Coordinates of C-alpha atoms and ligand atoms in Angstrom, one line a residue:
X12 CA 3.4 13.9 -108.1
X13 CA 3.5 14.7 -104.4
X14 CA 2.8 11.9 -101.9
X15 CA 3.9 9.4 -104.5
X16 CA 6.1 6.4 -104.0
X17 CA 7.5 4.0 -106.6
X18 CA 5.6 0.7 -106.2
X19 CA 7.2 -1.2 -109.0
X20 CA 9.4 -0.7 -112.0
X21 CA 8.8 -3.1 -115.0
X22 CA 10.5 -3.3 -118.4
X23 CA 8.2 -0.7 -120.0
X24 CA 6.4 1.1 -117.2
X25 CA 6.8 2.5 -113.6
X26 CA 4.0 2.3 -111.2
X27 CA 3.6 5.0 -108.4
X28 CA 1.1 5.4 -105.6
X29 CA -0.9 8.6 -105.4
X30 CA -2.6 10.5 -102.6
X31 CA -5.7 8.4 -103.2
X32 CA -5.1 4.7 -102.3
X33 CA -7.6 3.6 -104.9
X34 CA -5.6 5.3 -107.7
X35 CA -2.2 4.5 -109.1
X36 CA -0.1 6.4 -111.6
X37 CA 1.6 4.5 -114.5
X38 CA 4.5 6.2 -116.3
X39 CA 5.3 4.7 -119.7
X40 CA 9.0 4.5 -120.6
X41 CA 10.8 4.6 -123.9
X42 CA 12.8 1.5 -123.0
X43 CA 12.2 -1.5 -125.2
X44 CA 13.1 -5.1 -124.3
X45 CA 12.5 -8.4 -126.1
X46 CA 13.2 -12.1 -125.6
X47 CA 12.7 -11.9 -121.8
X48 CA 14.9 -8.7 -121.6
X49 CA 17.9 -10.3 -123.4
X50 CA 17.6 -7.6 -126.1
X51 CA 17.4 -4.1 -124.8
X52 CA 17.0 -0.7 -126.5
X53 CA 15.1 2.6 -126.6
X54 CA 12.3 3.6 -129.0
X55 CA 12.1 7.4 -129.1
X56 CA 8.8 8.6 -127.9
X57 CA 7.4 5.1 -127.3
X58 CA 6.2 5.8 -123.8
X59 CA 3.9 8.6 -124.8
X60 CA 2.7 6.7 -128.0
X61 CA 1.9 3.5 -126.1
X62 CA 0.2 5.4 -123.3
X63 CA -2.0 7.3 -125.8
X64 CA -2.8 4.2 -127.8
X65 CA -3.7 2.3 -124.6
X66 CA -5.9 5.2 -123.4
X67 CA -7.8 5.3 -126.7
X68 CA -8.4 1.6 -126.8
X69 CA -9.4 1.4 -123.2
X70 CA -11.8 4.3 -123.8
X71 CA -13.3 2.5 -126.8
X72 CA -13.5 -0.8 -124.9
X73 CA -15.2 1.0 -121.9
X74 CA -17.9 2.2 -124.3
X75 CA -18.5 -1.4 -125.3
X76 CA -19.2 -2.3 -121.6
X77 CA -15.8 -3.8 -120.9
X78 CA -14.5 -2.7 -117.5
X79 CA -10.9 -1.4 -117.6
X80 CA -8.6 0.1 -115.0
X81 CA -8.2 3.3 -117.1
X82 CA -9.1 6.7 -115.6
X83 CA -7.3 9.4 -117.5
X84 CA -3.9 10.7 -118.7
X85 CA -2.5 13.7 -116.8
X86 CA 0.5 13.8 -119.2
X87 CA 1.0 12.1 -122.6
X88 CA 3.2 9.3 -121.1
X89 CA 1.3 9.1 -117.8
X90 CA -1.9 7.2 -117.0
X91 CA -4.0 7.2 -113.8
X92 CA -5.5 3.8 -113.2
X93 CA -7.7 2.1 -110.6
X94 CA -5.6 0.1 -108.1
X95 CA -6.1 -3.6 -108.8
X96 CA -4.5 -6.9 -107.8
X97 CA -3.0 -8.2 -111.0
X98 CA -3.8 -11.8 -111.9
X99 CA -0.4 -13.4 -112.6
X100 CA -1.5 -14.8 -115.9
X101 CA -0.7 -13.3 -119.3
X102 CA -3.7 -14.0 -121.6
X103 CA -2.7 -14.2 -125.3
X104 CA -5.5 -14.1 -127.9
X105 CA -4.6 -15.1 -131.5
X106 CA -6.4 -14.7 -134.7
X107 CA -3.6 -15.5 -137.1
X108 CA -0.6 -17.8 -136.4
X109 CA 2.6 -16.0 -135.6
X110 CA 5.5 -16.0 -133.1
X111 CA 5.6 -18.8 -130.4
X112 CA 2.5 -20.5 -131.8
X113 CA 4.4 -21.2 -135.1
X114 CA 7.7 -22.1 -133.3
X115 CA 5.9 -24.5 -131.0
X116 CA 3.4 -26.1 -133.3
X117 CA 4.8 -25.9 -136.8
X118 CA 1.8 -23.9 -138.1
X119 CA 2.9 -21.6 -140.9
X120 CA 3.1 -17.9 -140.1
X121 CA 0.1 -16.0 -141.4
X122 CA -2.4 -19.0 -141.2
X123 CA -5.8 -17.6 -140.3
X124 CA -7.1 -19.6 -137.3
X125 CA -10.6 -21.1 -137.7
X126 CA -11.6 -19.5 -134.4
X127 CA -9.6 -17.3 -132.0
X128 CA -7.2 -19.1 -129.8
X129 CA -7.0 -18.0 -126.1
X130 CA -3.9 -19.1 -124.3
X131 CA -2.5 -18.6 -120.8
X132 CA 1.1 -17.9 -119.8
X133 CA 2.5 -17.7 -116.3
X134 CA 3.6 -14.1 -115.6
X135 CA 6.9 -15.0 -114.2
X136 CA 10.1 -13.6 -115.7
X137 CA 12.4 -16.0 -113.8
X138 CA 10.7 -19.0 -115.4
X139 CA 10.4 -17.2 -118.8
X140 CA 6.6 -16.9 -118.8
X141 CA 5.8 -20.6 -119.6
X142 CA 2.6 -21.7 -121.3
X143 CA 0.0 -22.9 -118.7
X144 CA -2.7 -25.5 -118.7
X145 CA -6.0 -25.0 -116.9
X146 CA -4.9 -27.6 -114.3
X147 CA -1.6 -25.9 -113.7
X148 CA -3.4 -22.6 -113.2
X149 CA -5.4 -24.2 -110.4
X150 CA -2.4 -26.2 -109.1
X151 CA -0.5 -22.9 -108.6
X152 CA -3.6 -21.1 -107.3
X153 CA -3.1 -18.3 -109.8
X154 CA -6.8 -17.4 -109.9
X155 CA -10.1 -18.5 -108.3
X156 CA -11.5 -21.3 -110.4
X157 CA -14.7 -19.5 -111.2
X158 CA -12.8 -16.5 -112.5
X159 CA -11.2 -18.4 -115.4
X160 CA -14.3 -18.7 -117.6
X161 CA -14.9 -15.0 -116.8
X162 CA -11.4 -14.1 -118.0
X163 CA -11.8 -16.3 -121.1
X164 CA -15.2 -14.7 -122.0
X165 CA -13.8 -11.2 -121.5
X166 CA -10.7 -11.9 -123.5
X167 CA -12.9 -13.2 -126.5
X168 CA -15.2 -10.1 -126.2
X169 CA -12.2 -7.8 -126.2
X170 CA -10.8 -9.6 -129.2
X171 CA -14.1 -9.1 -131.2
X172 CA -14.2 -5.4 -130.3
X173 CA -10.5 -4.8 -131.0
X174 CA -10.5 -6.7 -134.3
X175 CA -13.3 -4.6 -135.6
X176 CA -11.7 -1.4 -134.3
X177 CA -8.3 -2.1 -135.9
X178 CA -10.0 -3.3 -139.1
X179 CA -11.5 0.2 -139.4
X180 CA -7.9 1.5 -138.9
X181 CA -6.8 -0.7 -141.9
X182 CA -4.8 -2.8 -139.5
X183 CA -5.1 -6.6 -139.0
X184 CA -5.0 -7.7 -135.4
X185 CA -2.9 -10.8 -135.5
X186 CA -2.5 -11.5 -131.8
X187 CA -2.1 -9.7 -128.5
X188 CA -1.5 -10.1 -124.7
X189 CA -3.9 -9.0 -122.0
X190 CA -3.6 -8.7 -118.2
X191 CA -6.4 -8.6 -115.8
X192 CA -6.8 -7.3 -112.3
X193 CA -9.3 -7.5 -109.5
X194 CA -10.4 -4.3 -107.7
X195 CA -11.5 -3.8 -104.1
X196 CA -15.1 -4.6 -105.0
X197 CA -14.0 -7.9 -106.5
X198 CA -14.7 -6.7 -110.1
X199 CA -12.6 -8.2 -112.9
X200 CA -11.0 -5.4 -114.9
X201 CA -8.9 -5.3 -118.0
X202 CA -5.5 -3.8 -116.8
X203 CA -2.0 -3.1 -118.1
X204 CA -1.7 -1.9 -121.7
X205 CA -2.7 -2.6 -125.3
X206 CA -0.1 -1.2 -127.6
X207 CA 2.3 -2.1 -130.4
X208 CA 4.5 -3.6 -127.6
X209 CA 1.8 -6.1 -126.7
X210 CA 0.1 -6.8 -130.0
X211 CA 1.0 -8.0 -133.5
X212 CA -0.4 -5.5 -135.9
X213 CA -0.2 -5.8 -139.7
X214 CA -0.9 -3.1 -142.2
X215 CA -4.0 -4.4 -144.1
X216 CA -3.0 -3.0 -147.5
X217 CA 0.7 -3.9 -147.4
X218 CA 1.6 -7.2 -148.9
X219 CA 5.3 -7.2 -148.3
X220 CA 5.9 -9.5 -145.2
X221 CA 8.3 -7.1 -143.5
X222 CA 6.8 -3.7 -144.6
X223 CA 3.4 -4.7 -143.1
X224 CA 4.7 -5.1 -139.6
X225 CA 3.6 -2.2 -137.3
X226 CA 4.5 -3.6 -133.9
X227 CA 7.4 -4.7 -131.6
X228 CA 8.5 -7.4 -134.1
X229 CA 10.2 -4.5 -136.0
X230 CA 12.4 -4.1 -132.9
X231 CA 12.7 -7.9 -132.2
X232 CA 13.8 -8.6 -135.8
X233 CA 15.9 -5.4 -136.3
X234 CA 13.7 -4.3 -139.2
X235 CA 14.2 -0.5 -138.5
X236 CA 11.5 2.3 -138.7
X237 CA 10.2 1.2 -135.3
X238 CA 9.2 4.7 -134.2
X239 CA 7.6 5.4 -137.5
X240 CA 5.5 2.2 -137.3
X241 CA 4.4 3.0 -133.7
X242 CA 3.5 6.6 -134.8
X243 CA 1.4 5.3 -137.7
X244 CA -0.6 3.0 -135.3
X245 CA -1.1 6.0 -133.0
X246 CA -2.3 8.3 -135.8
X247 CA -4.8 5.7 -137.2
X248 CA -6.1 4.7 -133.7
X249 CA -6.6 8.3 -132.6
X250 CA -8.3 9.3 -135.9
X251 CA -10.7 6.3 -135.6
X252 CA -11.5 7.3 -132.0
X253 CA -12.1 10.9 -133.0
X254 CA -14.6 9.7 -135.8
X255 CA -16.4 7.5 -133.2
X256 CA -16.6 10.3 -130.6
Ligands
UDP314 N1 3.4 -10.7 -125.7 C1 3.5 -9.7 -124.8 N2 4.3 -9.9 -123.7 C2 4.9 -11.1 -123.5 C3 4.8 -12.1 -124.4 C4 4.0 -11.9 -125.5 O1 3.0 -8.6 -125.0 O2 5.6 -11.3 -122.4 C5 2.5 -10.5 -126.9 C6 3.4 -10.4 -128.2 O3 3.7 -9.1 -128.5 C7 2.4 -11.0 -129.2 C8 1.5 -12.0 -128.4 O4 1.7 -11.6 -127.1 O5 1.6 -9.9 -129.7 C9 1.9 -13.4 -128.6 O6 3.3 -13.5 -128.4 P1 4.1 -14.9 -128.7 O7 3.6 -15.9 -127.7 O8 3.9 -15.3 -130.1 O9 5.5 -14.7 -128.3 P2 6.8 -14.2 -129.1 O10 6.8 -14.7 -130.4 O11 6.7 -12.7 -129.0 O12 7.9 -14.7 -128.2

């Protein structure tokens, strides 16, 4: 990793420059945090697992004409990505009610939504990532107004593709978080990661409400078997990608 400089260290990843200014290197860490970093821990092997799951899903989405920042993985826990300016909005897509949607609206957990819900949160740890409205997004100048419909459409298209991909892995995609970036040519690209850290994933054939959880909720709720659940997701996703290839 010569000529590299640490650009940024987040809760789950470290970003480095490379010799090529258009390419950055993301190193995925085993560190786990929840509740805005109030709960901290380590999940053995998580960095490599999340990196490999993200790479597989980005490769699949790329084949479905969705632009992503993914280039390749020089090591199991390292991903080379196109340099982008990250839009400071966390886009959450929900198919089934869970988490903050239930806490804030009273909807019962597990309720299937009539159509996918796309929500925007301010990517700002100090403020605790608050829910945004369209007008607040424009008030704060978080993104060019014409980009918001583009982000919304892309998030919905990603959801359709991921739902069918995970379904073929016998996994229900409950909800997930996306981040977008804009490259030097002004293209909107899917960025960051898609992994059990950023999705709610339920085992399709498991009826027990705790046993079915295959994502970070196992860590958040101290359910144990976190590594095993992440490994299972990785195995199913990679097997599905192999079949498709
Ligand atoms: N999520 C995420 N990062 C965040 C907040 C949420 O990856 O900073 C993901 C989370 O894992 C879940 C989805 O976005 O898959 C919706 O999360 P929710 O708003 O329900 O928040 P939570 O219940 O996790 O506080």
